[in-house]
Amino acid sequence: MNENLNLFSAPEPTDKAQAAIEVEALRTRLNHWAHQYYVQDAPTVPDAEYDRAYRELQALEAAHPELITADSPTQRVIGAVMDGLAPVRHAVPMLSIHTETDTEASGAQAFDARVRRELGLSDADPAIEYVAEPKFDGLAMSLRYENGRLVQAATRGDGEVGEDVTHNVRTIRQIPLTLPEGVPPLLEVRGEVYMRRADFDALNERQREQGGKTFVNPRNAAAGAVRQLDSGITAQRPLSFFAYGLGAITPPAEGGPVFRTHYEMLQTLKSWGFPVAAQVQIAVGASELVAFHQQVGASRDALPYDIDGVVYKVNSLQLQRDLGFKTREPRWAVAHKYPAQEMATRIEGIDVQVGRTGKLTPVARLAPVFVGGVTVTNATLHNLFEIRKKGVRVGDQVIVRRAGDVIPEVVGVMPPEGAGLALGRSGGIAVPGHRTVYVPNFKMPKTCPVCGSDVVREKGEANHRCTGGLFCPAQRKEAILHFAARRAMDIEGLGDKLVDQLVDANVIRTLPDLYRLGLTSLIALDRMAEKSAQNVLAALEKSKQTTLPRFLFGLGLRHVGEATAKDLARHFGTLDAIMDASVEQLLQVPDVGPVVARSLHTFFQQPHNREVVEQLRACGVTWPEGAPAERAPQVLAGKTVVLTGTLPTLSRDAAKDMLEAAGAKVAGSVSKKTSYVVAGEDAGSKLARAQELGVPVLDEAGMLALLQHTGGTPAAEGA
Ligand code: IVH
């Protein structure tokens, strides 16, 4: 930074001429950095560097108010609050553009054919050169620069008269307040003010946190922000800008620039500091327009901002003049839309669907609406909290969004007539529609709509869940697959496809049905040979001899993973003891917290879950049980043991189980707090570390002796 500056701005009053030079230098530097940051998306200095220069400029301007100019970077937000937006008559009308409603390639072909006909071209004449651009989904803006300074920004309005929104537009960092030397003395740049999706999401997140209303889409949020009376509010709503055309400009006769093509004009605007979309390109003939339409359409969802189509413009400005206008639309340009991704429709009801994991999802039944290229009759409302947040009720007009392959969702309630969507004073805020009749708030059912089991929502969770587990048909397939998994009952050959078939054919409704399968019902399935059927039956038979942790884990209780299942088995010894345990008793188990305890308790309180367990036992599923009294004495309670290397007879898991059964904590690394290190063959750094720290080292025999010596035999449960 400038060393002199600090010296000069110290107690001695700075020489005014010197200050003026410094101010100018700081502004140039800040504008340059801001352009790199906001327009080119390629910052060259750290934020702190920018901030420091900004504060220096502020300090200098405070000391010399006479040096403040409207286009100073410090003057973007001046907190102007207007009584209303003043009308502005456009020097050159802001036209609208003809829209090809045809969403197929023929839209581009029809336009090209029309242009050629108007120009009197025959098939023998060469293809026409166009510029193809995205059609940004924001709002049109006209920026008037006089002698390189932004003097006015106006909305389109009716095309003849718009509204003065200069105070707000000044807050948009992508819009230069000053232009480089040599620009035409009069210059009106036209383009689109919009909000990037990420900025929109962040804004809504902030609104939510602050308890404010959220916006239904980026376009609404942008439109609302631009038409604020208080520019301080606009400044907090991150807006962006793309230039796509010109309004009034100093005529060539008076020394204004001579552009030959639209493309050349856009490149010039870019060089003057205006953002021009990277997607803009030259396309020759109808075929390249079609290709552009398809290419941009395919990447539409990946763009950082919303577009609702593409725009084709004849590139040659001479040809544009030749083609002229038809009423309020130029003949040289056309908008070619994509199927809308958002449409308004009515909610006719709210259903609740149960997913494979038991999650209850409220789904809006809609009056059929064509959106994102398909007719949509259902859209997700996610969960109860989303419904409350958006204020959605049956009968409301809502906005439904379907982008790409994403499940259609209800974005929000339509703002009342004349507000938000129609650019009203509500600032595009989604206000629940005017309901003329009382509609009760949606409530989640207390019991599962599929199986009738209790529905619960755990503290801190947004989702409601069915507690039916394996009893609930909606969850059955998932539950069976989990039960059969290798680390649970380990039923070989019972995979996705077979489970689908068995459940769909209604051969299996509950887990015990698995053990009632016979050869005939299996062979009856598609593509099931006798040999494979026999293999499945053998695998089922084999799985009956299991362990309590495997069985518990296989039941697929929420929050009960393998480790918890082992802890429970160890602590209670028998399944009956677990099923009868109170929440308080469950909380006694190491590593079982309130969430797990409650989940377990609720599960075993449901009679049908107990019934499933009884039937499985009746089918011959069995495991060794030990009363809790027979549990291994906790001889290693409070001790930490580290296993390293390969033990001669015990697997790592088995050794770990035995140590844990005796109350030890098995850790991964050696420290001063380690009680023992059990080392096998090829023990490496952990052994060395133990020796270094003087931690006792045992081999397998030593470990067994320790357990033996202290009377500890492992509990019934192993891996
Ligand atoms: S050119 C004479 N180019 O679409 C042609 N307009 O009716 C003037 N729009 O609301 C418009 N992207 O704000 C043009 N690349 C683009 C555009 C674009 C979006 C909007 C414009 C206006 C409407 C045209």
JSON list of C-alpha atoms and ligand atoms in Angstrom, two decimals, residues 93-99 133-141 156 190-193 243-245 262 280 308-311 313 325 328-330 332-333 335, ligand 1:
[
{"chain": "A", "resi": 93, "resn": "PRO", "atom": "CA", "xyz": [-37.96, 1.94, -26.40]},
{"chain": "A", "resi": 94, "resn": "MET", "atom": "CA", "xyz": [-37.18, -1.35, -24.71]},
{"chain": "A", "resi": 95, "resn": "LEU", "atom": "CA", "xyz": [-38.67, -3.89, -27.03]},
{"chain": "A", "resi": 96, "resn": "SER", "atom": "CA", "xyz": [-40.02, -7.27, -26.31]},
{"chain": "A", "resi": 97, "resn": "ILE", "atom": "CA", "xyz": [-39.07, -10.26, -28.33]},
{"chain": "A", "resi": 98, "resn": "HIS", "atom": "CA", "xyz": [-41.08, -12.82, -30.25]},
{"chain": "A", "resi": 99, "resn": "THR", "atom": "CA", "xyz": [-41.17, -16.21, -28.56]},
{"chain": "A", "resi": 133, "resn": "GLU", "atom": "CA", "xyz": [-27.35, -16.25, -26.24]},
{"chain": "A", "resi": 134, "resn": "PRO", "atom": "CA", "xyz": [-28.94, -17.68, -23.12]},
{"chain": "A", "resi": 135, "resn": "LYS", "atom": "CA", "xyz": [-32.26, -16.12, -22.20]},
{"chain": "A", "resi": 136, "resn": "PHE", "atom": "CA", "xyz": [-31.60, -15.02, -18.65]},
{"chain": "A", "resi": 137, "resn": "ASP", "atom": "CA", "xyz": [-34.43, -15.34, -16.18]},
{"chain": "A", "resi": 138, "resn": "GLY", "atom": "CA", "xyz": [-34.25, -12.02, -14.40]},
{"chain": "A", "resi": 139, "resn": "LEU", "atom": "CA", "xyz": [-35.48, -8.57, -15.31]},
{"chain": "A", "resi": 140, "resn": "ALA", "atom": "CA", "xyz": [-34.49, -6.22, -18.08]},
{"chain": "A", "resi": 141, "resn": "MET", "atom": "CA", "xyz": [-32.51, -3.12, -17.16]},
{"chain": "A", "resi": 156, "resn": "ARG", "atom": "CA", "xyz": [-38.37, -1.92, -18.68]},
{"chain": "A", "resi": 190, "resn": "ARG", "atom": "CA", "xyz": [-29.17, -3.02, -21.76]},
{"chain": "A", "resi": 191, "resn": "GLY", "atom": "CA", "xyz": [-29.15, -6.33, -20.07]},
{"chain": "A", "resi": 192, "resn": "GLU", "atom": "CA", "xyz": [-30.58, -8.53, -17.40]},
{"chain": "A", "resi": 193, "resn": "VAL", "atom": "CA", "xyz": [-30.37, -8.17, -13.64]},
{"chain": "A", "resi": 243, "resn": "ALA", "atom": "CA", "xyz": [-25.24, -7.13, -20.81]},
{"chain": "A", "resi": 244, "resn": "TYR", "atom": "CA", "xyz": [-26.95, -8.14, -24.07]},
{"chain": "A", "resi": 245, "resn": "GLY", "atom": "CA", "xyz": [-27.64, -4.98, -26.03]},
{"chain": "A", "resi": 262, "resn": "HIS", "atom": "CA", "xyz": [-23.97, -7.52, -32.61]},
{"chain": "A", "resi": 280, "resn": "VAL", "atom": "CA", "xyz": [-22.78, -16.32, -26.06]},
{"chain": "A", "resi": 308, "resn": "ASP", "atom": "CA", "xyz": [-35.78, -20.03, -19.52]},
{"chain": "A", "resi": 309, "resn": "GLY", "atom": "CA", "xyz": [-34.59, -20.41, -23.09]},
{"chain": "A", "resi": 310, "resn": "VAL", "atom": "CA", "xyz": [-32.12, -19.07, -25.61]},
{"chain": "A", "resi": 311, "resn": "VAL", "atom": "CA", "xyz": [-32.22, -15.98, -27.81]},
{"chain": "A", "resi": 313, "resn": "LYS", "atom": "CA", "xyz": [-30.15, -12.58, -33.02]},
{"chain": "A", "resi": 325, "resn": "PHE", "atom": "CA", "xyz": [-39.63, -4.28, -36.54]},
{"chain": "A", "resi": 328, "resn": "ARG", "atom": "CA", "xyz": [-43.07, -3.96, -30.74]},
{"chain": "A", "resi": 329, "resn": "GLU", "atom": "CA", "xyz": [-40.86, -6.87, -31.75]},
{"chain": "A", "resi": 330, "resn": "PRO", "atom": "CA", "xyz": [-37.72, -6.90, -33.86]},
{"chain": "A", "resi": 332, "resn": "TRP", "atom": "CA", "xyz": [-34.11, -10.03, -36.32]},
{"chain": "A", "resi": 333, "resn": "ALA", "atom": "CA", "xyz": [-34.41, -11.70, -32.92]},
{"chain": "A", "resi": 335, "resn": "ALA", "atom": "CA", "xyz": [-36.59, -16.24, -28.02]},
{"chain": "B", "resi": 1, "resn": "IVH", "atom": "S1", "xyz": [-32.66, -9.03, -26.24]},
{"chain": "B", "resi": 1, "resn": "IVH", "atom": "C1", "xyz": [-34.89, -6.34, -28.93]},
{"chain": "B", "resi": 1, "resn": "IVH", "atom": "N1", "xyz": [-31.30, -10.92, -25.07]},
{"chain": "B", "resi": 1, "resn": "IVH", "atom": "O1", "xyz": [-36.15, -11.35, -22.47]},
{"chain": "B", "resi": 1, "resn": "IVH", "atom": "C2", "xyz": [-34.47, -7.46, -28.08]},
{"chain": "B", "resi": 1, "resn": "IVH", "atom": "N2", "xyz": [-33.34, -10.26, -24.09]},
{"chain": "B", "resi": 1, "resn": "IVH", "atom": "O2", "xyz": [-38.57, -9.74, -24.33]},
{"chain": "B", "resi": 1, "resn": "IVH", "atom": "C3", "xyz": [-34.37, -7.06, -26.67]},
{"chain": "B", "resi": 1, "resn": "IVH", "atom": "N3", "xyz": [-33.88, -11.45, -22.00]},
{"chain": "B", "resi": 1, "resn": "IVH", "atom": "O3", "xyz": [-37.45, -9.19, -20.61]},
{"chain": "B", "resi": 1, "resn": "IVH", "atom": "C4", "xyz": [-34.07, -8.15, -25.76]},
{"chain": "B", "resi": 1, "resn": "IVH", "atom": "N4", "xyz": [-32.08, -12.70, -21.95]},
{"chain": "B", "resi": 1, "resn": "IVH", "atom": "O4", "xyz": [-34.91, -8.93, -20.37]},
{"chain": "B", "resi": 1, "resn": "IVH", "atom": "C5", "xyz": [-32.40, -10.18, -25.03]},
{"chain": "B", "resi": 1, "resn": "IVH", "atom": "N5", "xyz": [-29.95, -12.56, -24.14]},
{"chain": "B", "resi": 1, "resn": "IVH", "atom": "C6", "xyz": [-31.05, -11.81, -24.09]},
{"chain": "B", "resi": 1, "resn": "IVH", "atom": "C7", "xyz": [-32.01, -11.93, -23.07]},
{"chain": "B", "resi": 1, "resn": "IVH", "atom": "C8", "xyz": [-33.14, -11.14, -23.10]},
{"chain": "B", "resi": 1, "resn": "IVH", "atom": "C9", "xyz": [-33.20, -12.38, -21.34]},
{"chain": "B", "resi": 1, "resn": "IVH", "atom": "C10", "xyz": [-35.19, -10.92, -21.58]},
{"chain": "B", "resi": 1, "resn": "IVH", "atom": "C11", "xyz": [-35.30, -9.44, -21.58]},
{"chain": "B", "resi": 1, "resn": "IVH", "atom": "C12", "xyz": [-36.75, -9.20, -21.82]},
{"chain": "B", "resi": 1, "resn": "IVH", "atom": "C13", "xyz": [-37.16, -10.39, -22.58]},
{"chain": "B", "resi": 1, "resn": "IVH", "atom": "C14", "xyz": [-37.29, -10.05, -24.04]}
]
